mmCIF file of C-alpha atoms in Angstrom:
data_model
loop_
_atom_site.group_PDB
_atom_site.id
_atom_site.type_symbol
_atom_site.label_atom_id
_atom_site.label_comp_id
_atom_site.label_asym_id
_atom_site.label_seq_id
_atom_site.Cartn_x
_atom_site.Cartn_y
_atom_site.Cartn_z
ATOM 1 C CA UNK A 10 -138.473 -21.739 -4.550
ATOM 2 C CA UNK A 11 -138.249 -18.115 -5.663
ATOM 3 C CA UNK A 12 -140.941 -15.413 -5.810
ATOM 4 C CA UNK A 13 -141.775 -16.069 -9.454
ATOM 5 C CA UNK A 14 -142.308 -19.797 -8.888
ATOM 6 C CA UNK A 15 -144.421 -19.196 -5.781
ATOM 7 C CA UNK A 16 -146.550 -16.675 -7.678
ATOM 8 C CA UNK A 17 -147.104 -19.078 -10.587
ATOM 9 C CA UNK A 18 -148.034 -21.863 -8.178
ATOM 10 C CA UNK A 19 -150.674 -19.636 -6.577
ATOM 11 C CA UNK A 20 -151.899 -18.114 -9.830
ATOM 12 C CA UNK A 21 -151.208 -14.611 -8.520
ATOM 13 C CA UNK A 22 -148.944 -11.792 -9.660
ATOM 14 C CA UNK A 23 -145.536 -11.387 -8.052
ATOM 15 C CA UNK A 24 -146.609 -7.947 -6.823
ATOM 16 C CA UNK A 25 -149.640 -9.357 -5.025
ATOM 17 C CA UNK A 26 -147.624 -12.138 -3.401
ATOM 18 C CA UNK A 27 -144.906 -9.705 -2.314
ATOM 19 C CA UNK A 28 -147.444 -7.278 -0.871
ATOM 20 C CA UNK A 29 -149.252 -10.074 0.951
ATOM 21 C CA UNK A 30 -146.016 -11.248 2.599
ATOM 22 C CA UNK A 31 -145.103 -7.695 3.603
ATOM 23 C CA UNK A 32 -148.452 -6.911 5.245
ATOM 24 C CA UNK A 33 -149.870 -4.350 2.821
ATOM 25 C CA UNK A 34 -153.476 -3.499 3.839
ATOM 26 C CA UNK A 35 -154.854 -3.510 0.273
ATOM 27 C CA UNK A 36 -154.350 -7.292 0.113
ATOM 28 C CA UNK A 37 -157.410 -9.143 1.452
ATOM 29 C CA UNK A 38 -157.086 -11.220 4.596
ATOM 30 C CA UNK A 39 -158.127 -14.325 2.644
ATOM 31 C CA UNK A 40 -155.409 -13.826 0.010
ATOM 32 C CA UNK A 41 -152.799 -12.995 2.622
ATOM 33 C CA UNK A 42 -153.570 -16.175 4.548
ATOM 34 C CA UNK A 43 -153.398 -18.259 1.375
ATOM 35 C CA UNK A 44 -150.025 -16.748 0.409
ATOM 36 C CA UNK A 45 -148.558 -17.148 3.907
ATOM 37 C CA UNK A 46 -149.631 -20.814 4.075
ATOM 38 C CA UNK A 47 -148.102 -21.510 0.657
ATOM 39 C CA UNK A 48 -144.860 -19.759 1.638
ATOM 40 C CA UNK A 49 -144.687 -21.899 4.754
ATOM 41 C CA UNK A 50 -145.436 -25.086 2.829
ATOM 42 C CA UNK A 51 -142.727 -24.422 0.244
ATOM 43 C CA UNK A 52 -140.283 -22.989 2.818
ATOM 44 C CA UNK A 53 -140.160 -19.682 0.933
ATOM 45 C CA UNK A 54 -138.547 -16.664 2.577
ATOM 46 C CA UNK A 55 -138.333 -13.407 0.611
ATOM 47 C CA UNK A 56 -134.845 -11.948 0.247
ATOM 48 C CA UNK A 57 -134.035 -8.630 1.862
ATOM 49 C CA UNK A 58 -133.721 -7.132 -1.602
ATOM 50 C CA UNK A 59 -137.189 -8.365 -2.534
ATOM 51 C CA UNK A 60 -138.640 -6.975 0.675
ATOM 52 C CA UNK A 61 -136.908 -3.695 0.010
ATOM 53 C CA UNK A 62 -138.403 -3.425 -3.450
ATOM 54 C CA UNK A 63 -141.832 -4.099 -2.019
ATOM 55 C CA UNK A 64 -141.567 -1.662 0.883
ATOM 56 C CA UNK A 65 -139.384 1.029 -0.650
ATOM 57 C CA UNK A 66 -136.816 0.560 2.093
ATOM 58 C CA UNK A 67 -133.261 -0.782 2.068
ATOM 59 C CA UNK A 68 -133.926 -2.818 5.236
ATOM 60 C CA UNK A 69 -130.333 -2.193 6.249
ATOM 61 C CA UNK A 70 -128.592 -0.159 8.951
ATOM 62 C CA UNK A 71 -125.143 1.352 8.435
ATOM 63 C CA UNK A 72 -122.203 1.455 10.828
ATOM 64 C CA UNK A 73 -119.357 3.598 9.464
ATOM 65 C CA UNK A 74 -116.111 3.088 11.368
ATOM 66 C CA UNK A 75 -113.163 5.445 10.722
ATOM 67 C CA UNK A 76 -109.740 3.838 10.729
ATOM 68 C CA UNK A 77 -107.692 6.124 12.938
ATOM 69 C CA UNK A 78 -105.017 5.843 15.580
ATOM 70 C CA UNK A 79 -107.309 7.966 17.737
ATOM 71 C CA UNK A 80 -110.182 5.523 17.616
ATOM 72 C CA UNK A 81 -109.964 2.114 19.221
ATOM 73 C CA UNK A 82 -113.350 0.950 17.918
ATOM 74 C CA UNK A 83 -112.391 -2.514 16.752
ATOM 75 C CA UNK A 84 -112.190 -3.968 20.254
ATOM 76 C CA UNK A 85 -114.318 -6.142 22.559
ATOM 77 C CA UNK A 86 -116.477 -3.157 23.535
ATOM 78 C CA UNK A 87 -117.407 -2.484 19.912
ATOM 79 C CA UNK A 88 -117.933 -6.208 19.291
ATOM 80 C CA UNK A 89 -120.405 -6.544 22.148
ATOM 81 C CA UNK A 90 -122.298 -3.419 21.070
ATOM 82 C CA UNK A 91 -122.609 -4.711 17.494
ATOM 83 C CA UNK A 92 -123.794 -8.097 18.752
ATOM 84 C CA UNK A 93 -126.567 -6.480 20.774
ATOM 85 C CA UNK A 94 -127.626 -4.233 17.896
ATOM 86 C CA UNK A 95 -127.462 -7.138 15.444
ATOM 87 C CA UNK A 96 -129.918 -9.155 17.529
ATOM 88 C CA UNK A 97 -132.492 -6.374 17.130
ATOM 89 C CA UNK A 98 -131.830 -5.912 13.405
ATOM 90 C CA UNK A 99 -132.225 -9.623 12.703
ATOM 91 C CA UNK A 100 -135.506 -9.836 14.583
ATOM 92 C CA UNK A 101 -136.855 -6.847 12.637
ATOM 93 C CA UNK A 102 -135.687 -8.207 9.262
ATOM 94 C CA UNK A 103 -132.858 -5.717 8.811
ATOM 95 C CA UNK A 104 -129.309 -6.355 7.692
ATOM 96 C CA UNK A 105 -126.174 -4.586 8.906
ATOM 97 C CA UNK A 106 -123.722 -2.816 6.618
ATOM 98 C CA UNK A 107 -120.348 -2.239 8.271
ATOM 99 C CA UNK A 108 -117.986 0.142 6.457
ATOM 100 C CA UNK A 109 -114.425 0.596 7.704
ATOM 101 C CA UNK A 110 -113.020 3.696 6.001
ATOM 102 C CA UNK A 111 -110.151 6.164 6.124
ATOM 103 C CA UNK A 112 -110.989 9.219 8.227
ATOM 104 C CA UNK A 113 -110.804 11.529 5.215
ATOM 105 C CA UNK A 114 -113.407 9.440 3.346
ATOM 106 C CA UNK A 115 -115.995 9.279 6.131
ATOM 107 C CA UNK A 116 -118.141 12.159 4.845
ATOM 108 C CA UNK A 117 -118.167 10.708 1.321
ATOM 109 C CA UNK A 118 -119.316 7.328 2.644
ATOM 110 C CA UNK A 119 -122.310 8.871 4.422
ATOM 111 C CA UNK A 120 -123.171 10.856 1.293
ATOM 112 C CA UNK A 121 -122.900 7.698 -0.817
ATOM 113 C CA UNK A 122 -125.090 5.656 1.537
ATOM 114 C CA UNK A 123 -127.762 8.323 1.300
ATOM 115 C CA UNK A 124 -127.490 8.823 -2.482
ATOM 116 C CA UNK A 125 -127.655 5.074 -3.191
ATOM 117 C CA UNK A 126 -130.401 4.506 -0.610
ATOM 118 C CA UNK A 127 -128.218 1.697 0.649
ATOM 119 C CA UNK A 128 -129.365 2.055 4.265
ATOM 120 C CA UNK A 129 -132.416 3.348 6.098
ATOM 121 C CA UNK A 130 -130.347 4.803 8.927
ATOM 122 C CA UNK A 131 -126.957 4.773 10.637
ATOM 123 C CA UNK A 132 -125.484 4.469 14.122
ATOM 124 C CA UNK A 133 -122.876 7.097 15.027
ATOM 125 C CA UNK A 134 -120.052 5.697 17.170
ATOM 126 C CA UNK A 135 -117.502 7.481 19.361
ATOM 127 C CA UNK A 136 -118.825 11.060 19.293
ATOM 128 C CA UNK A 137 -116.392 13.850 20.042
ATOM 129 C CA UNK A 138 -117.265 16.783 22.296
ATOM 130 C CA UNK A 139 -118.254 18.807 19.230
ATOM 131 C CA UNK A 140 -119.329 16.115 16.763
ATOM 132 C CA UNK A 141 -119.421 17.176 13.075
ATOM 133 C CA UNK A 142 -121.262 14.034 11.928
ATOM 134 C CA UNK A 143 -124.470 15.133 13.661
ATOM 135 C CA UNK A 144 -124.803 18.256 11.517
ATOM 136 C CA UNK A 145 -123.766 16.285 8.413
ATOM 137 C CA UNK A 146 -126.444 13.619 8.882
ATOM 138 C CA UNK A 147 -129.033 16.303 9.621
ATOM 139 C CA UNK A 148 -128.110 17.984 6.332
ATOM 140 C CA UNK A 149 -128.320 14.681 4.437
ATOM 141 C CA UNK A 150 -131.674 13.914 6.086
ATOM 142 C CA UNK A 151 -130.372 10.436 6.888
ATOM 143 C CA UNK A 152 -131.928 8.961 10.061
ATOM 144 C CA UNK A 153 -129.355 8.292 12.779
ATOM 145 C CA UNK A 154 -128.877 7.572 16.458
ATOM 146 C CA UNK A 155 -125.733 8.287 18.483
ATOM 147 C CA UNK A 156 -123.994 5.872 20.836
ATOM 148 C CA UNK A 157 -123.072 8.583 23.306
ATOM 149 C CA UNK A 158 -123.934 12.252 22.926
ATOM 150 C CA UNK A 159 -122.279 15.530 22.082
ATOM 151 C CA UNK A 160 -122.837 19.207 21.496
ATOM 152 C CA UNK A 161 -123.916 19.733 17.894
ATOM 153 C CA UNK A 162 -126.753 19.389 15.429
ATOM 154 C CA UNK A 163 -129.531 21.750 14.453
ATOM 155 C CA UNK A 164 -132.283 19.829 16.246
ATOM 156 C CA UNK A 165 -132.725 17.300 19.056
ATOM 157 C CA UNK A 166 -131.364 13.946 17.914
ATOM 158 C CA UNK A 167 -131.699 10.357 19.190
ATOM 159 C CA UNK A 168 -128.933 9.206 21.513
ATOM 160 C CA UNK A 169 -128.214 6.678 24.221
ATOM 161 C CA UNK A 170 -125.429 7.242 26.707
ATOM 162 C CA UNK A 171 -124.111 6.156 30.087
ATOM 163 C CA UNK A 172 -124.102 8.874 32.739
ATOM 164 C CA UNK A 173 -120.323 9.049 32.636
ATOM 165 C CA UNK A 174 -120.060 12.146 34.826
ATOM 166 C CA UNK A 175 -122.120 10.601 37.618
ATOM 167 C CA UNK A 176 -120.383 7.215 37.329
ATOM 168 C CA UNK A 177 -116.888 8.649 37.772
ATOM 169 C CA UNK A 178 -117.999 11.058 40.476
ATOM 170 C CA UNK A 179 -119.413 8.069 42.370
ATOM 171 C CA UNK A 180 -116.260 5.987 41.841
ATOM 172 C CA UNK A 181 -114.048 8.827 43.066
ATOM 173 C CA UNK A 182 -116.289 9.579 46.051
ATOM 174 C CA UNK A 183 -116.166 5.914 47.035
ATOM 175 C CA UNK A 184 -112.356 6.037 47.124
ATOM 176 C CA UNK A 185 -112.407 9.286 49.095
ATOM 177 C CA UNK A 186 -114.724 7.578 51.580
ATOM 178 C CA UNK A 187 -112.045 4.902 52.034
ATOM 179 C CA UNK A 188 -109.582 7.610 53.040
ATOM 180 C CA UNK A 189 -107.767 8.128 49.724
ATOM 181 C CA UNK A 190 -106.713 11.701 48.977
ATOM 182 C CA UNK A 191 -104.089 11.080 46.256
ATOM 183 C CA UNK A 192 -106.169 9.602 43.432
ATOM 184 C CA UNK A 193 -105.009 9.128 39.844
ATOM 185 C CA UNK A 194 -107.071 9.024 36.635
ATOM 186 C CA UNK A 195 -106.242 6.788 33.652
ATOM 187 C CA UNK A 196 -108.763 8.058 31.113
ATOM 188 C CA UNK A 197 -109.621 7.691 27.443
ATOM 189 C CA UNK A 198 -108.921 10.337 24.808
ATOM 190 C CA UNK A 199 -110.418 13.491 26.248
ATOM 191 C CA UNK A 200 -111.587 14.994 22.963
ATOM 192 C CA UNK A 201 -114.085 12.121 23.023
ATOM 193 C CA UNK A 202 -117.303 13.136 24.756
ATOM 194 C CA UNK A 203 -117.463 10.163 27.154
ATOM 195 C CA UNK A 204 -113.893 10.699 28.407
ATOM 196 C CA UNK A 205 -114.440 14.421 28.864
ATOM 197 C CA UNK A 206 -117.510 13.726 31.020
ATOM 198 C CA UNK A 207 -115.597 11.127 33.052
ATOM 199 C CA UNK A 208 -112.838 13.622 33.780
ATOM 200 C CA UNK A 209 -115.330 16.287 34.888
ATOM 201 C CA UNK A 210 -117.049 13.759 37.164
ATOM 202 C CA UNK A 211 -113.708 12.741 38.668
ATOM 203 C CA UNK A 212 -112.660 16.357 39.282
ATOM 204 C CA UNK A 213 -116.082 17.323 40.601
ATOM 205 C CA UNK A 214 -115.950 14.626 43.302
ATOM 206 C CA UNK A 215 -112.493 15.757 44.390
ATOM 207 C CA UNK A 216 -113.548 19.396 44.569
ATOM 208 C CA UNK A 217 -116.713 18.573 46.493
ATOM 209 C CA UNK A 218 -114.571 16.731 49.068
ATOM 210 C CA UNK A 219 -112.281 19.751 49.428
ATOM 211 C CA UNK A 220 -109.440 18.160 47.419
ATOM 212 C CA UNK A 221 -107.644 19.936 44.585
ATOM 213 C CA UNK A 222 -107.515 18.004 41.286
ATOM 214 C CA UNK A 223 -103.855 17.374 40.411
ATOM 215 C CA UNK A 224 -103.033 17.354 36.691
ATOM 216 C CA UNK A 225 -99.855 15.363 37.357
ATOM 217 C CA UNK A 226 -102.048 12.424 38.473
ATOM 218 C CA UNK A 227 -104.125 12.344 35.270
ATOM 219 C CA UNK A 228 -103.395 10.478 32.038
ATOM 220 C CA UNK A 229 -105.360 10.424 28.769
ATOM 221 C CA UNK A 230 -104.892 8.113 25.772
ATOM 222 C CA UNK A 231 -106.100 5.094 23.807
ATOM 223 C CA UNK A 232 -107.700 2.670 26.232
ATOM 224 C CA UNK A 233 -105.289 -0.217 25.733
ATOM 225 C CA UNK A 234 -103.608 -2.558 28.197
ATOM 226 C CA UNK A 235 -100.210 -1.049 27.334
ATOM 227 C CA UNK A 236 -101.494 2.483 27.950
ATOM 228 C CA UNK A 237 -102.808 1.426 31.355
ATOM 229 C CA UNK A 238 -99.486 -0.205 32.184
ATOM 230 C CA UNK A 239 -97.229 2.706 31.220
ATOM 231 C CA UNK A 240 -99.544 5.323 32.746
ATOM 232 C CA UNK A 241 -99.510 3.495 36.072
ATOM 233 C CA UNK A 242 -95.718 3.128 36.039
ATOM 234 C CA UNK A 243 -95.438 6.900 35.545
ATOM 235 C CA UNK A 244 -97.864 7.573 38.397
ATOM 236 C CA UNK A 245 -96.049 5.203 40.759
ATOM 237 C CA UNK A 246 -92.692 6.792 39.891
ATOM 238 C CA UNK A 247 -93.775 10.122 41.367
ATOM 239 C CA UNK A 248 -92.323 11.262 44.720
ATOM 240 C CA UNK A 249 -95.827 11.231 46.201
ATOM 241 C CA UNK A 250 -97.651 8.549 44.174
ATOM 242 C CA UNK A 251 -101.408 8.011 44.278
ATOM 243 C CA UNK A 252 -102.894 5.447 46.652
ATOM 244 C CA UNK A 253 -105.825 4.846 44.263
ATOM 245 C CA UNK A 254 -106.524 5.046 40.526
ATOM 246 C CA UNK A 255 -109.781 5.448 38.606
ATOM 247 C CA UNK A 256 -109.635 3.805 35.156
ATOM 248 C CA UNK A 257 -111.864 4.249 32.096
ATOM 249 C CA UNK A 258 -111.752 0.690 30.724
ATOM 250 C CA UNK A 259 -111.412 -2.920 31.825
ATOM 251 C CA UNK A 260 -108.782 -3.294 29.112
ATOM 252 C CA UNK A 261 -106.685 -0.456 30.530
ATOM 253 C CA UNK A 262 -107.303 -1.779 34.056
ATOM 254 C CA UNK A 263 -105.479 -5.005 33.148
ATOM 255 C CA UNK A 264 -102.406 -2.915 32.386
ATOM 256 C CA UNK A 265 -102.860 -0.972 35.614
ATOM 257 C CA UNK A 266 -102.899 -4.224 37.587
ATOM 258 C CA UNK A 267 -99.789 -5.504 35.751
ATOM 259 C CA UNK A 268 -97.862 -2.335 36.629
ATOM 260 C CA UNK A 269 -98.912 -2.585 40.286
ATOM 261 C CA UNK A 270 -97.826 -6.219 40.512
ATOM 262 C CA UNK A 271 -94.518 -5.460 38.738
ATOM 263 C CA UNK A 272 -93.706 -3.159 41.645
ATOM 264 C CA UNK A 273 -94.362 -5.917 44.154
ATOM 265 C CA UNK A 274 -97.499 -4.114 45.368
ATOM 266 C CA UNK A 275 -100.875 -5.677 46.121
ATOM 267 C CA UNK A 276 -103.941 -4.261 44.373
ATOM 268 C CA UNK A 277 -106.661 -3.555 46.918
ATOM 269 C CA UNK A 278 -104.153 -3.209 49.758
ATOM 270 C CA UNK A 279 -101.205 -1.040 48.709
ATOM 271 C CA UNK A 280 -103.148 0.695 45.940
ATOM 272 C CA UNK A 281 -106.853 0.661 45.083
ATOM 273 C CA UNK A 282 -108.330 0.583 41.586
ATOM 274 C CA UNK A 283 -111.845 1.369 40.324
ATOM 275 C CA UNK A 284 -112.571 0.840 36.638
ATOM 276 C CA UNK A 285 -115.494 0.988 34.222
ATOM 277 C CA UNK A 286 -116.950 -2.404 33.280
ATOM 278 C CA UNK A 287 -118.992 -2.810 30.077
ATOM 279 C CA UNK A 288 -119.939 -6.408 31.053
ATOM 280 C CA UNK A 289 -118.023 -7.776 28.076
ATOM 281 C CA UNK A 290 -118.786 -11.319 26.947
ATOM 282 C CA UNK A 291 -115.134 -12.289 26.570
ATOM 283 C CA UNK A 292 -113.622 -10.102 29.283
ATOM 284 C CA UNK A 293 -115.583 -10.799 32.443
ATOM 285 C CA UNK A 294 -114.815 -9.030 35.706
ATOM 286 C CA UNK A 295 -114.387 -12.253 37.677
ATOM 287 C CA UNK A 296 -117.159 -14.655 38.614
ATOM 288 C CA UNK A 297 -119.168 -14.364 41.815
ATOM 289 C CA UNK A 298 -116.654 -11.965 43.355
ATOM 290 C CA UNK A 299 -115.602 -9.145 41.010
ATOM 291 C CA UNK A 300 -111.864 -8.717 40.468
ATOM 292 C CA UNK A 301 -112.243 -4.962 40.119
ATOM 293 C CA UNK A 302 -114.502 -2.544 41.900
ATOM 294 C CA UNK A 303 -116.266 -1.037 38.916
ATOM 295 C CA UNK A 304 -118.972 1.204 37.532
ATOM 296 C CA UNK A 305 -120.940 -1.340 35.520
ATOM 297 C CA UNK A 306 -123.162 -0.875 32.462
ATOM 298 C CA UNK A 307 -123.768 -3.472 29.739
ATOM 299 C CA UNK A 308 -122.642 -2.309 26.308
ATOM 300 C CA UNK A 309 -124.478 -5.224 24.657
ATOM 301 C CA UNK A 310 -127.720 -4.024 26.212
ATOM 302 C CA UNK A 311 -126.859 -0.529 24.994
ATOM 303 C CA UNK A 312 -126.550 -1.944 21.467
ATOM 304 C CA UNK A 313 -130.011 -3.502 21.725
ATOM 305 C CA UNK A 314 -131.567 -0.330 23.093
ATOM 306 C CA UNK A 315 -129.993 2.017 20.563
ATOM 307 C CA UNK A 316 -130.852 -0.253 17.616
ATOM 308 C CA UNK A 317 -134.477 -0.309 18.792
ATOM 309 C CA UNK A 318 -134.393 3.483 19.111
ATOM 310 C CA UNK A 319 -133.059 3.913 15.566
ATOM 311 C CA UNK A 320 -135.636 1.557 14.033
ATOM 312 C CA UNK A 321 -138.370 3.491 15.841
ATOM 313 C CA UNK A 322 -136.936 6.735 14.451
ATOM 314 C CA UNK A 323 -137.012 5.287 10.931
ATOM 315 C CA UNK A 324 -140.602 4.087 11.276
ATOM 316 C CA UNK A 325 -141.818 7.274 13.008
ATOM 317 C CA UNK A 326 -139.728 10.154 11.616
ATOM 318 C CA UNK A 327 -142.113 12.830 12.911
ATOM 319 C CA UNK A 328 -141.944 11.722 16.539
ATOM 320 C CA UNK A 329 -139.835 13.595 19.089
ATOM 321 C CA UNK A 330 -136.281 12.277 19.147
ATOM 322 C CA UNK A 331 -135.804 9.712 21.901
ATOM 323 C CA UNK A 332 -132.879 10.115 24.285
ATOM 324 C CA UNK A 333 -131.863 7.709 27.034
ATOM 325 C CA UNK A 334 -129.332 8.165 29.822
ATOM 326 C CA UNK A 335 -128.277 4.939 31.538
ATOM 327 C CA UNK A 336 -127.018 4.953 35.118
ATOM 328 C CA UNK A 337 -123.988 2.786 35.861
ATOM 329 C CA UNK A 338 -124.023 0.582 38.961
ATOM 330 C CA UNK A 339 -121.092 0.611 41.367
ATOM 331 C CA UNK A 340 -120.086 -2.977 42.198
ATOM 332 C CA UNK A 341 -117.530 -3.633 44.899
ATOM 333 C CA UNK A 342 -114.680 -6.006 44.086
ATOM 334 C CA UNK A 343 -111.320 -7.046 45.467
ATOM 335 C CA UNK A 344 -109.389 -4.131 43.961
ATOM 336 C CA UNK A 345 -110.263 -1.526 46.594
ATOM 337 C CA UNK A 346 -109.569 -1.064 50.261
ATOM 338 C CA UNK A 347 -108.778 1.611 52.870
ATOM 339 C CA UNK A 348 -105.974 4.024 52.081
ATOM 340 C CA UNK A 349 -102.706 2.609 53.461
ATOM 341 C CA UNK A 350 -101.317 4.325 56.529
ATOM 342 C CA UNK A 351 -98.188 6.386 56.078
ATOM 343 C CA UNK A 352 -95.327 5.501 58.423
#
């Protein structure tokens, strides 16, 4: 049954029925109850488009993903985030519009979404240290929330981020406490805000312990298994290789482990590894005993939280922008142990 048929059955206008189903206060409680009971009886559910016409909203959230060799967004981390956000959208009656575009077309896509009123807001993924999209969305007056944070924008903006600096400082300090003094870093792309903060946390912990950060022990790149593998091979080839490595991704950590095992070394004995674990649905860090010692923070939960934040921003545009900093938890696994003694 469609809206027209339901309206005719009730002897009411389509506008009245639509307003009753969307909770407009000018519709009497008696009429609203009658309409809701009829909708339930006839198994009628208004389409998103119909709801949008009634409320003046698109009832859709946009996710614009640039296709670039410098963005590894289409991976399990992104998938888990989208799943968490999607759960919130569905419960609130919103749809998701996912646009995968060439980098050069990204600005035009945001402008088009705004001009066509295709979405009520957008999530910004993978912010750089100085993120141009923040100023752009401010200028367009298009509600947004950032997964991460960055310098930029003309006003406070909604964001949700992991305390990357603190997480990597804690991971590095833990290794130092085990006696490691030669510690490597296999990081993400350091023009990305999260990777920059992880590097500063790593270096800060070394400096605090009286150790000098060594650039020759640091690698930065796309967080892939292959990158982790080749970076670790390079580190182990050095005359004075590291006895421990801090890694920015579970995916990269798999490559780190492969390189260690290729050398006939034992992870957790000959060389220790601490990674970041996003609690991925299809890439679990072991069962009861974690494979890797890790700084842990659920990216699916982050998706839920940020989606809720954006919907609140859309509904209450005059409220102060919400910002949330999540603390990662250090979990101890089998990949770390005391620094090996030198003969």
